[in-house]
Tab-separated table of C-alpha atoms in Angstrom:
chain	number	residue	atom	x	y	z
M	1	UNK	CA	111.085	-75.318	42.368
M	2	UNK	CA	113.031	-73.212	39.904
M	3	UNK	CA	111.449	-69.814	40.535
M	4	UNK	CA	110.752	-70.112	44.265
M	5	UNK	CA	113.448	-72.472	45.557
M	6	UNK	CA	116.113	-71.584	42.992
M	7	UNK	CA	116.673	-75.187	41.949
M	8	UNK	CA	116.113	-76.418	38.407
M	9	UNK	CA	115.380	-80.122	37.979
M	10	UNK	CA	117.695	-82.180	35.768
M	11	UNK	CA	114.768	-82.753	33.427
M	12	UNK	CA	114.729	-79.012	32.666
M	13	UNK	CA	118.507	-78.580	32.583
M	14	UNK	CA	118.876	-81.430	30.075
M	15	UNK	CA	116.558	-79.564	27.705
M	16	UNK	CA	117.976	-76.059	28.093
M	17	UNK	CA	121.625	-77.119	28.659
M	18	UNK	CA	121.990	-74.475	31.381
M	19	UNK	CA	120.810	-73.385	34.843
M	20	UNK	CA	120.153	-69.757	33.953
M	21	UNK	CA	116.944	-68.551	35.639
M	22	UNK	CA	115.799	-66.406	32.703
M	23	UNK	CA	116.323	-69.074	30.033
M	24	UNK	CA	114.758	-71.842	32.103
M	25	UNK	CA	111.792	-69.655	33.122
M	26	UNK	CA	111.081	-68.918	29.460
M	27	UNK	CA	111.304	-72.610	28.631
M	28	UNK	CA	108.916	-73.564	31.448
M	29	UNK	CA	106.425	-70.818	30.567
M	30	UNK	CA	106.439	-71.960	26.950
M	31	UNK	CA	105.660	-75.511	28.081
M	32	UNK	CA	102.852	-74.272	30.348
M	33	UNK	CA	101.279	-72.229	27.551
M	34	UNK	CA	101.413	-75.210	25.219
M	35	UNK	CA	99.827	-77.428	27.875
M	36	UNK	CA	96.995	-74.934	28.466
M	37	UNK	CA	96.354	-74.751	24.715
M	38	UNK	CA	96.304	-78.564	24.447
M	39	UNK	CA	93.827	-78.784	27.336
M	40	UNK	CA	91.514	-76.278	25.648
M	41	UNK	CA	91.794	-78.200	22.382
M	42	UNK	CA	91.036	-81.480	24.151
M	43	UNK	CA	87.952	-79.948	25.822
M	44	UNK	CA	86.667	-78.791	22.425
M	45	UNK	CA	87.311	-82.246	20.954
M	46	UNK	CA	85.449	-83.947	23.800
M	47	UNK	CA	82.478	-81.584	23.386
M	48	UNK	CA	82.398	-82.412	19.665
M	49	UNK	CA	82.493	-86.155	20.437
M	50	UNK	CA	79.586	-85.708	22.852
M	51	UNK	CA	77.485	-84.116	20.108
M	52	UNK	CA	78.415	-86.894	17.692
M	53	UNK	CA	77.494	-89.535	20.263
M	54	UNK	CA	74.136	-87.899	20.999
M	55	UNK	CA	73.402	-87.630	17.284
M	56	UNK	CA	74.426	-91.244	16.680
M	57	UNK	CA	72.393	-92.584	19.596
M	58	UNK	CA	69.299	-90.669	18.515
M	59	UNK	CA	69.370	-92.269	15.057
M	60	UNK	CA	70.707	-95.714	15.952
M	61	UNK	CA	68.253	-96.573	18.763
M	62	UNK	CA	64.879	-94.915	18.066
M	63	UNK	CA	62.823	-97.897	19.276
M	64	UNK	CA	64.750	-98.229	22.517
M	65	UNK	CA	64.422	-94.507	23.177
M	66	UNK	CA	60.677	-94.569	22.533
M	67	UNK	CA	60.226	-97.457	24.958
M	68	UNK	CA	62.334	-95.619	27.503
M	69	UNK	CA	60.166	-92.482	27.227
M	70	UNK	CA	56.944	-94.514	27.550
M	71	UNK	CA	58.338	-96.278	30.610
M	72	UNK	CA	59.307	-92.986	32.266
M	73	UNK	CA	55.865	-91.488	31.653
M	74	UNK	CA	54.043	-94.577	32.932
M	75	UNK	CA	56.213	-94.760	36.027
M	76	UNK	CA	55.658	-91.082	36.791
M	77	UNK	CA	51.894	-91.355	36.330
M	78	UNK	CA	51.768	-94.237	38.785
M	79	UNK	CA	53.756	-92.176	41.260
M	80	UNK	CA	51.427	-89.188	40.800
M	81	UNK	CA	48.327	-91.351	41.322
M	82	UNK	CA	49.726	-92.770	44.551
M	83	UNK	CA	50.688	-89.313	45.767
M	84	UNK	CA	47.252	-87.920	44.862
M	85	UNK	CA	45.466	-90.655	46.821
M	86	UNK	CA	47.561	-89.999	49.913
M	87	UNK	CA	47.198	-86.211	49.764
M	88	UNK	CA	43.576	-86.039	48.530
M	89	UNK	CA	42.403	-84.750	51.896
M	90	UNK	CA	45.021	-81.965	52.043
M	91	UNK	CA	43.645	-78.375	51.847
M	92	UNK	CA	46.351	-77.130	49.468
M	93	UNK	CA	45.240	-79.216	46.483
M	94	UNK	CA	45.955	-76.565	43.873
M	95	UNK	CA	49.431	-75.901	45.191
M	96	UNK	CA	50.248	-79.603	45.414
M	97	UNK	CA	49.003	-80.184	41.844
M	98	UNK	CA	51.213	-77.378	40.593
M	99	UNK	CA	54.200	-78.794	42.453
M	100	UNK	CA	53.488	-82.259	41.074
M	101	UNK	CA	53.281	-80.873	37.563
M	102	UNK	CA	56.609	-79.140	38.007
M	103	UNK	CA	58.166	-82.290	39.450
M	104	UNK	CA	56.754	-84.340	36.587
M	105	UNK	CA	58.286	-82.030	34.030
M	106	UNK	CA	61.694	-82.063	35.739
M	107	UNK	CA	61.571	-85.836	36.166
M	108	UNK	CA	61.208	-86.378	32.427
M	109	UNK	CA	64.906	-86.317	31.730
M	110	UNK	CA	66.088	-86.621	28.178
M	111	UNK	CA	66.663	-90.398	27.688
M	112	UNK	CA	69.319	-89.696	25.065
M	113	UNK	CA	71.204	-87.484	27.497
M	114	UNK	CA	70.883	-90.115	30.238
M	115	UNK	CA	72.258	-92.823	27.952
M	116	UNK	CA	75.126	-90.643	26.760
M	117	UNK	CA	75.978	-89.696	30.358
M	118	UNK	CA	76.084	-93.366	31.286
M	119	UNK	CA	78.360	-94.125	28.332
M	120	UNK	CA	80.604	-91.197	29.248
M	121	UNK	CA	80.978	-92.482	32.809
M	122	UNK	CA	81.934	-95.906	31.474
M	123	UNK	CA	84.495	-94.348	29.134
M	124	UNK	CA	85.944	-92.275	31.981
M	125	UNK	CA	86.258	-95.367	34.174
M	126	UNK	CA	88.019	-97.142	31.318
M	127	UNK	CA	90.414	-94.211	30.835
M	128	UNK	CA	91.223	-93.954	34.546
M	129	UNK	CA	91.958	-97.671	34.833
M	130	UNK	CA	94.055	-97.924	31.676
M	131	UNK	CA	96.059	-94.715	32.180
M	132	UNK	CA	96.934	-95.265	35.821
M	133	UNK	CA	100.518	-96.095	34.807
M	134	UNK	CA	100.769	-92.676	33.104
M	135	UNK	CA	99.595	-90.935	36.275
M	136	UNK	CA	102.097	-92.944	38.289
M	137	UNK	CA	104.881	-91.996	35.870
M	138	UNK	CA	104.248	-88.250	36.173
M	139	UNK	CA	103.923	-88.451	39.953
M	140	UNK	CA	107.278	-90.216	39.931
M	141	UNK	CA	108.795	-87.397	37.879
M	142	UNK	CA	107.673	-84.861	40.480
M	143	UNK	CA	109.061	-86.994	43.312
M	144	UNK	CA	112.319	-87.415	41.397
M	145	UNK	CA	112.707	-83.651	40.945
M	146	UNK	CA	112.176	-83.101	44.685
M	147	UNK	CA	114.649	-85.871	45.524
M	148	UNK	CA	117.243	-84.274	43.232
M	149	UNK	CA	116.835	-80.964	45.044
M	150	UNK	CA	117.201	-82.594	48.467
M	151	UNK	CA	120.288	-84.495	47.308
M	152	UNK	CA	121.872	-81.354	45.847
M	153	UNK	CA	121.373	-79.409	49.087
M	154	UNK	CA	122.793	-82.319	51.117
M	155	UNK	CA	125.839	-82.388	48.833
M	156	UNK	CA	126.374	-78.658	49.373
M	157	UNK	CA	126.197	-79.172	53.151
M	158	UNK	CA	128.686	-82.061	52.966
M	159	UNK	CA	131.038	-79.988	50.802
M	160	UNK	CA	131.156	-77.299	53.498
M	161	UNK	CA	132.315	-79.643	56.297
M	162	UNK	CA	134.180	-82.459	54.499
M	163	UNK	CA	137.841	-83.285	55.049
M	164	UNK	CA	140.282	-83.560	52.097
M	165	UNK	CA	140.537	-87.343	52.402
M	166	UNK	CA	136.745	-87.710	52.610
M	167	UNK	CA	136.256	-85.565	49.526
M	168	UNK	CA	138.769	-87.671	47.583
M	169	UNK	CA	136.906	-90.856	48.483
M	170	UNK	CA	133.616	-89.175	47.616
M	171	UNK	CA	134.871	-88.386	44.094
M	172	UNK	CA	136.102	-91.960	43.658
M	173	UNK	CA	132.805	-93.340	44.937
M	174	UNK	CA	130.806	-91.046	42.673
M	175	UNK	CA	132.036	-92.779	39.501
M	176	UNK	CA	131.373	-96.220	41.006
M	177	UNK	CA	127.827	-95.238	41.979
M	178	UNK	CA	127.195	-94.036	38.441
M	179	UNK	CA	128.293	-97.389	37.002
M	180	UNK	CA	126.297	-99.212	39.675
M	181	UNK	CA	123.189	-97.234	38.752
M	182	UNK	CA	123.444	-98.417	35.142
M	183	UNK	CA	124.077	-102.035	36.134
M	184	UNK	CA	121.243	-101.942	38.658
M	185	UNK	CA	118.805	-100.640	36.036
M	186	UNK	CA	119.845	-103.364	33.574
M	187	UNK	CA	119.407	-106.050	36.217
M	188	UNK	CA	116.001	-104.821	37.413
M	189	UNK	CA	114.737	-104.414	33.858
M	190	UNK	CA	115.839	-107.976	33.029
M	191	UNK	CA	114.072	-109.422	36.079
M	192	UNK	CA	110.916	-107.473	35.196
M	193	UNK	CA	111.109	-108.825	31.644
M	194	UNK	CA	111.138	-112.340	33.066
M	195	UNK	CA	108.159	-111.482	35.280
M	196	UNK	CA	106.176	-109.994	32.372
M	197	UNK	CA	107.409	-112.572	29.825
M	198	UNK	CA	108.845	-109.796	27.629
M	199	UNK	CA	112.154	-110.951	26.181
M	200	UNK	CA	114.720	-108.403	24.961
M	201	UNK	CA	115.003	-108.103	21.194
M	202	UNK	CA	118.422	-109.756	20.914
M	203	UNK	CA	116.938	-112.924	22.448
M	204	UNK	CA	113.410	-112.712	21.064
M	205	UNK	CA	114.646	-112.466	17.458
M	206	UNK	CA	116.353	-115.882	17.716
M	207	UNK	CA	114.198	-118.347	15.790
M	208	UNK	CA	115.390	-121.859	14.922
M	209	UNK	CA	113.328	-122.962	11.928
M	210	UNK	CA	113.762	-124.393	8.456
M	211	UNK	CA	111.432	-125.638	5.776
M	212	UNK	CA	110.652	-129.334	5.388
M	213	UNK	CA	109.727	-130.775	2.001
M	214	UNK	CA	106.248	-132.150	2.665
M	215	UNK	CA	106.197	-133.822	-0.747
M	216	UNK	CA	108.737	-136.289	0.659
M	217	UNK	CA	107.939	-136.262	4.378
M	218	UNK	CA	104.416	-136.978	5.536
M	219	UNK	CA	102.264	-134.121	6.856
M	220	UNK	CA	102.000	-135.490	10.401
M	221	UNK	CA	105.719	-136.203	10.598
M	222	UNK	CA	106.548	-132.728	9.247
M	223	UNK	CA	104.236	-131.124	11.799
M	224	UNK	CA	105.986	-133.035	14.591
M	225	UNK	CA	109.328	-131.675	13.362
M	226	UNK	CA	107.953	-128.132	13.258
M	227	UNK	CA	106.719	-128.549	16.832
M	228	UNK	CA	110.177	-129.719	17.847
M	229	UNK	CA	111.695	-126.618	16.220
M	230	UNK	CA	109.403	-124.342	18.224
M	231	UNK	CA	110.223	-126.222	21.411
M	232	UNK	CA	113.952	-125.952	20.695
M	233	UNK	CA	113.588	-122.206	20.084
M	234	UNK	CA	111.596	-121.739	23.286
M	235	UNK	CA	114.084	-123.748	25.369
M	236	UNK	CA	117.020	-121.818	23.911
M	237	UNK	CA	115.358	-118.476	24.662
M	238	UNK	CA	114.643	-119.590	28.215
M	239	UNK	CA	118.224	-120.693	28.828
M	240	UNK	CA	119.633	-117.559	27.164
M	241	UNK	CA	117.457	-115.291	29.315
M	242	UNK	CA	118.420	-117.225	32.441
M	243	UNK	CA	122.132	-116.824	31.692
M	244	UNK	CA	121.635	-113.138	30.846
M	245	UNK	CA	119.926	-112.452	34.186
M	246	UNK	CA	122.615	-114.410	36.051
M	247	UNK	CA	125.408	-112.335	34.500
M	248	UNK	CA	123.626	-109.070	35.353
M	249	UNK	CA	122.979	-110.270	38.899
M	250	UNK	CA	126.674	-111.071	39.356
M	251	UNK	CA	127.749	-107.636	38.094
M	252	UNK	CA	125.186	-106.011	40.395
M	253	UNK	CA	126.387	-108.027	43.399
M	254	UNK	CA	130.092	-107.241	42.887
M	255	UNK	CA	129.547	-103.511	42.463
M	256	UNK	CA	127.135	-103.353	45.394
M	257	UNK	CA	129.629	-105.084	47.705
M	258	UNK	CA	132.445	-102.803	46.538
M	259	UNK	CA	130.407	-99.681	47.295
M	260	UNK	CA	129.424	-101.034	50.724
M	261	UNK	CA	133.077	-101.700	51.597
M	262	UNK	CA	134.039	-98.192	50.501
M	263	UNK	CA	131.346	-96.616	52.665
M	264	UNK	CA	132.259	-98.789	55.665
M	265	UNK	CA	135.903	-97.684	55.365
M	266	UNK	CA	134.959	-94.026	54.984
M	267	UNK	CA	137.232	-91.893	57.258
M	268	UNK	CA	135.574	-91.063	60.579
M	269	UNK	CA	138.574	-89.679	62.500
M	270	UNK	CA	139.640	-86.074	62.621
M	271	UNK	CA	141.949	-85.097	59.795
M	272	UNK	CA	144.155	-82.000	59.730
M	273	UNK	CA	142.029	-80.148	62.243
M	274	UNK	CA	138.654	-81.006	60.618
M	275	UNK	CA	135.755	-82.526	62.567
M	276	UNK	CA	135.427	-85.793	60.646
M	277	UNK	CA	132.490	-87.101	62.690
M	278	UNK	CA	130.182	-84.259	61.632
M	279	UNK	CA	131.294	-84.563	58.015
M	280	UNK	CA	130.784	-88.341	58.090
M	281	UNK	CA	127.201	-87.864	59.334
M	282	UNK	CA	126.683	-85.302	56.580
M	283	UNK	CA	128.032	-87.753	53.990
M	284	UNK	CA	125.742	-90.559	55.207
M	285	UNK	CA	122.747	-88.248	54.896
M	286	UNK	CA	123.816	-87.266	51.379
M	287	UNK	CA	124.362	-90.890	50.331
M	288	UNK	CA	120.924	-91.921	51.637
M	289	UNK	CA	119.295	-89.183	49.571
M	290	UNK	CA	121.356	-90.278	46.568
M	291	UNK	CA	120.064	-93.831	46.950
M	292	UNK	CA	116.512	-92.467	47.187
M	293	UNK	CA	117.007	-90.584	43.926
M	294	UNK	CA	118.515	-93.655	42.224
M	295	UNK	CA	115.516	-95.774	43.255
M	296	UNK	CA	113.119	-93.201	41.794
M	297	UNK	CA	115.135	-93.149	38.565
M	298	UNK	CA	114.886	-96.936	38.507
M	299	UNK	CA	111.089	-96.783	38.766
M	300	UNK	CA	111.028	-94.332	35.859
M	301	UNK	CA	113.232	-96.610	33.759
M	302	UNK	CA	110.777	-99.504	34.286
M	303	UNK	CA	107.833	-97.508	32.964
M	304	UNK	CA	108.337	-98.515	29.315
M	305	UNK	CA	107.887	-102.173	30.283
M	306	UNK	CA	104.406	-101.370	31.613
M	307	UNK	CA	103.571	-99.846	28.222
M	308	UNK	CA	104.983	-102.856	26.350
M	309	UNK	CA	103.015	-105.172	28.603
M	310	UNK	CA	99.716	-103.353	27.927
M	311	UNK	CA	100.403	-103.220	24.179
M	312	UNK	CA	101.289	-106.900	24.200
M	313	UNK	CA	98.021	-107.811	25.930
M	314	UNK	CA	96.060	-105.802	23.343
M	315	UNK	CA	97.879	-107.368	20.393
M	316	UNK	CA	97.366	-110.878	21.772
M	317	UNK	CA	93.608	-110.441	22.056
M	318	UNK	CA	91.473	-111.891	19.280
M	319	UNK	CA	89.633	-109.303	17.284
M	320	UNK	CA	85.871	-109.471	17.549
M	321	UNK	CA	84.023	-109.013	14.250
M	322	UNK	CA	80.905	-106.907	14.681
M	323	UNK	CA	78.480	-106.175	11.893
M	324	UNK	CA	78.276	-102.436	11.106
M	325	UNK	CA	75.124	-100.562	12.084
M	326	UNK	CA	73.083	-99.973	8.905
M	327	UNK	CA	71.546	-96.709	10.146
M	328	UNK	CA	74.517	-94.707	11.306
M	329	UNK	CA	78.181	-95.337	12.145
M	330	UNK	CA	80.434	-93.391	14.508
M	331	UNK	CA	83.628	-91.836	13.231
M	332	UNK	CA	87.056	-93.484	13.577
M	333	UNK	CA	87.794	-91.368	16.655
M	334	UNK	CA	85.536	-93.646	18.714
M	335	UNK	CA	87.494	-96.793	17.764
M	336	UNK	CA	89.992	-98.286	20.209
M	337	UNK	CA	93.582	-97.668	19.162
M	338	UNK	CA	95.369	-100.936	18.478
């Protein structure tokens, strides 16, 4: 987009603080080189993990591998016997025997390699499923950059045909839309927090509790009081979150209605010799693209909640205690990150 279409995304401009082609091209090339180096490093790491896994599996499961080899040989011998009985009357016995021998050799795949391949496929499936939100995030960043470019070009077109009164209203509306964008993000994030049961910190940190002297109060009675404390805390958090969402919804509603009224009253008549109808159509097109960009920014701002939700599910799971393998143990790289 920057080198071919002469438009630098805001994501790049925020980092370089400028729109200079030379400076931004150097920045992008540096990022590309770093990404290529990281990919090469990741490939080397994966190859090393494959060797470790093969080595581990060879030592940790010798009996299972031996049974697997015996089963493969027996199955192939049965297949060869059946094939030999069917083709015993064929004139090209020597050729068929040679082909069968070659097929037998190729059919004896390394059982360790087969097992490792199966494990690798399972790991890949796990990675694809649990990193889908990352893929979605980066696809959204590309869509956002394209939407920014379309909006910028539409603004340039509107600037060429706008009337003075329309441009004044546009500048006034621009500040309102910026405030609305912030309020809209806050409101959508709050509703998503309710959906995911992820309270904001200023509400989640509220905890009504105090210690009861169990040497005076009975254990059962003290436990009932502790349960009442937890219930009181939960009810307070629920009511606080409800009020918080209501206040954000009201702010969102008022700003949204104000922007709608401003757009509805946007000048459509000719002004000082300008064709206001064409400029009004240009403004509507620009505003639609601006709303598209704001919606994409909203999706990006909700991404961190997906991460918190996944991390919360992992932390809430009970840890399973597994006895270590006495023969050989994989390195810490193969452990799931908590």
